[in-house]
Structure formats: C-alpha cells, structure tokens
C-alpha cells in the first residue's frame, strides 16, 4: 500500500522513539478519525478524548510491530 510521505515520516519518527510524533499524530488526520469513531460509540466528548489519547499512546508503544503493509489508520 502506498503511504503518504507525511505518514511514512511520522511512522519513522515514532519508530525512532520521538515522543513528539505522538502529539503530531493527534493533530494529523489519524487523531480526529479516532476521536470521531470513539465519540460515535461513547456519546461523550471527554470520554472520546481519553480513548483517543489511549489509542494513540498504544500506537506509539507498539509502532515497532507495524509492518507498513497497510495504512497506519487501519
């Protein structure tokens, strides 16, 4: 799968241990998508924010397992 240059760079930074990449992923397209999905299920803005943060932190912790054969958003 072809990933945009921005996403490849962000993944590379996460894999290199750059913690600021997590904050950047929150403001990129992935963060709002995660939040929208969480809000759709939870119907509470603050809970959706917390779930979004948890998801993005887990992505950051497990990024070394990401093979790159799919989009990060999947």
PDB file of C-alpha atoms in Angstrom:
ATOM      1  CA  UNK A   1       0.000   0.000   0.000  1.00  0.00           C
ATOM      2  CA  UNK A   2       1.267   3.453  -0.856  1.00  0.00           C
ATOM      3  CA  UNK A   3       1.556   5.694   2.201  1.00  0.00           C
ATOM      4  CA  UNK A   4       1.779   9.464   2.000  1.00  0.00           C
ATOM      5  CA  UNK A   5       5.239  10.902   2.681  1.00  0.00           C
ATOM      6  CA  UNK A   6       3.978  12.613   5.843  1.00  0.00           C
ATOM      7  CA  UNK A   7       2.697   9.308   7.259  1.00  0.00           C
ATOM      8  CA  UNK A   8       5.937   7.461   6.406  1.00  0.00           C
ATOM      9  CA  UNK A   9       7.970  10.196   8.103  1.00  0.00           C
ATOM     10  CA  UNK A  10       5.706  10.154  11.169  1.00  0.00           C
ATOM     11  CA  UNK A  11       5.992   6.366  11.447  1.00  0.00           C
ATOM     12  CA  UNK A  12       9.765   6.607  11.118  1.00  0.00           C
ATOM     13  CA  UNK A  13       9.921   9.201  13.882  1.00  0.00           C
ATOM     14  CA  UNK A  14       7.729   7.057  16.143  1.00  0.00           C
ATOM     15  CA  UNK A  15       9.898   4.010  15.467  1.00  0.00           C
ATOM     16  CA  UNK A  16      12.960   6.095  16.336  1.00  0.00           C
ATOM     17  CA  UNK A  17      11.383   6.928  19.715  1.00  0.00           C
ATOM     18  CA  UNK A  18      10.396  10.549  19.000  1.00  0.00           C
ATOM     19  CA  UNK A  19       7.687  11.251  21.591  1.00  0.00           C
ATOM     20  CA  UNK A  20       6.692  14.497  19.867  1.00  0.00           C
ATOM     21  CA  UNK A  21       5.457  12.357  16.972  1.00  0.00           C
ATOM     22  CA  UNK A  22       2.578  11.194  19.192  1.00  0.00           C
ATOM     23  CA  UNK A  23       1.386  14.764  19.669  1.00  0.00           C
ATOM     24  CA  UNK A  24       1.739  15.321  15.945  1.00  0.00           C
ATOM     25  CA  UNK A  25      -0.320  12.223  15.172  1.00  0.00           C
ATOM     26  CA  UNK A  26      -3.038  13.628  17.425  1.00  0.00           C
ATOM     27  CA  UNK A  27      -3.353  16.714  15.248  1.00  0.00           C
ATOM     28  CA  UNK A  28      -2.918  14.887  11.936  1.00  0.00           C
ATOM     29  CA  UNK A  29      -5.726  13.063  10.172  1.00  0.00           C
ATOM     30  CA  UNK A  30      -5.460   9.994  12.432  1.00  0.00           C
ATOM     31  CA  UNK A  31      -6.320  11.733  15.700  1.00  0.00           C
ATOM     32  CA  UNK A  32      -9.620  13.237  14.549  1.00  0.00           C
ATOM     33  CA  UNK A  33     -10.642   9.944  12.908  1.00  0.00           C
ATOM     34  CA  UNK A  34     -10.027   8.026  16.132  1.00  0.00           C
ATOM     35  CA  UNK A  35     -11.878  10.662  18.141  1.00  0.00           C
ATOM     36  CA  UNK A  36     -14.857  10.633  15.769  1.00  0.00           C
ATOM     37  CA  UNK A  37     -15.142   6.851  15.984  1.00  0.00           C
ATOM     38  CA  UNK A  38     -14.805   6.856  19.786  1.00  0.00           C
ATOM     39  CA  UNK A  39     -17.413   9.604  20.110  1.00  0.00           C
ATOM     40  CA  UNK A  40     -19.810   7.683  17.865  1.00  0.00           C
ATOM     41  CA  UNK A  41     -19.684   4.764  20.312  1.00  0.00           C
ATOM     42  CA  UNK A  42     -19.387   6.604  23.629  1.00  0.00           C
ATOM     43  CA  UNK A  43     -21.606   9.662  23.002  1.00  0.00           C
ATOM     44  CA  UNK A  44     -19.408  11.659  25.386  1.00  0.00           C
ATOM     45  CA  UNK A  45     -16.797  14.145  24.172  1.00  0.00           C
ATOM     46  CA  UNK A  46     -14.416  13.849  27.142  1.00  0.00           C
ATOM     47  CA  UNK A  47     -14.505  10.051  27.182  1.00  0.00           C
ATOM     48  CA  UNK A  48     -13.792  10.039  23.446  1.00  0.00           C
ATOM     49  CA  UNK A  49     -10.804  12.348  24.072  1.00  0.00           C
ATOM     50  CA  UNK A  50      -9.444   9.934  26.668  1.00  0.00           C
ATOM     51  CA  UNK A  51      -9.917   6.920  24.391  1.00  0.00           C
ATOM     52  CA  UNK A  52      -8.214   8.801  21.558  1.00  0.00           C
ATOM     53  CA  UNK A  53      -5.229   9.557  23.757  1.00  0.00           C
ATOM     54  CA  UNK A  54      -5.055   5.934  24.908  1.00  0.00           C
ATOM     55  CA  UNK A  55      -5.218   4.632  21.330  1.00  0.00           C
ATOM     56  CA  UNK A  56      -2.506   6.987  20.078  1.00  0.00           C
ATOM     57  CA  UNK A  57      -0.243   6.134  23.018  1.00  0.00           C
ATOM     58  CA  UNK A  58      -0.712   2.421  22.329  1.00  0.00           C
ATOM     59  CA  UNK A  59       0.136   3.001  18.668  1.00  0.00           C
ATOM     60  CA  UNK A  60       3.293   4.797  19.795  1.00  0.00           C
ATOM     61  CA  UNK A  61       4.269   1.963  22.178  1.00  0.00           C
ATOM     62  CA  UNK A  62       3.610  -0.769  19.583  1.00  0.00           C
ATOM     63  CA  UNK A  63       4.879   1.059  16.469  1.00  0.00           C
ATOM     64  CA  UNK A  64       7.866  -1.274  16.224  1.00  0.00           C
ATOM     65  CA  UNK A  65       5.400  -4.078  15.348  1.00  0.00           C
ATOM     66  CA  UNK A  66       3.949  -2.071  12.445  1.00  0.00           C
ATOM     67  CA  UNK A  67       4.994  -3.772   9.192  1.00  0.00           C
ATOM     68  CA  UNK A  68       3.967  -0.978   6.858  1.00  0.00           C
ATOM     69  CA  UNK A  69       1.901  -3.122   4.505  1.00  0.00           C
ATOM     70  CA  UNK A  70      -1.254  -1.171   5.401  1.00  0.00           C
ATOM     71  CA  UNK A  71      -2.100   2.408   6.237  1.00  0.00           C
ATOM     72  CA  UNK A  72      -1.421   3.449   9.811  1.00  0.00           C
ATOM     73  CA  UNK A  73      -5.066   4.500  10.107  1.00  0.00           C
ATOM     74  CA  UNK A  74      -6.195   0.915   9.586  1.00  0.00           C
TER      75      UNK A  74
END
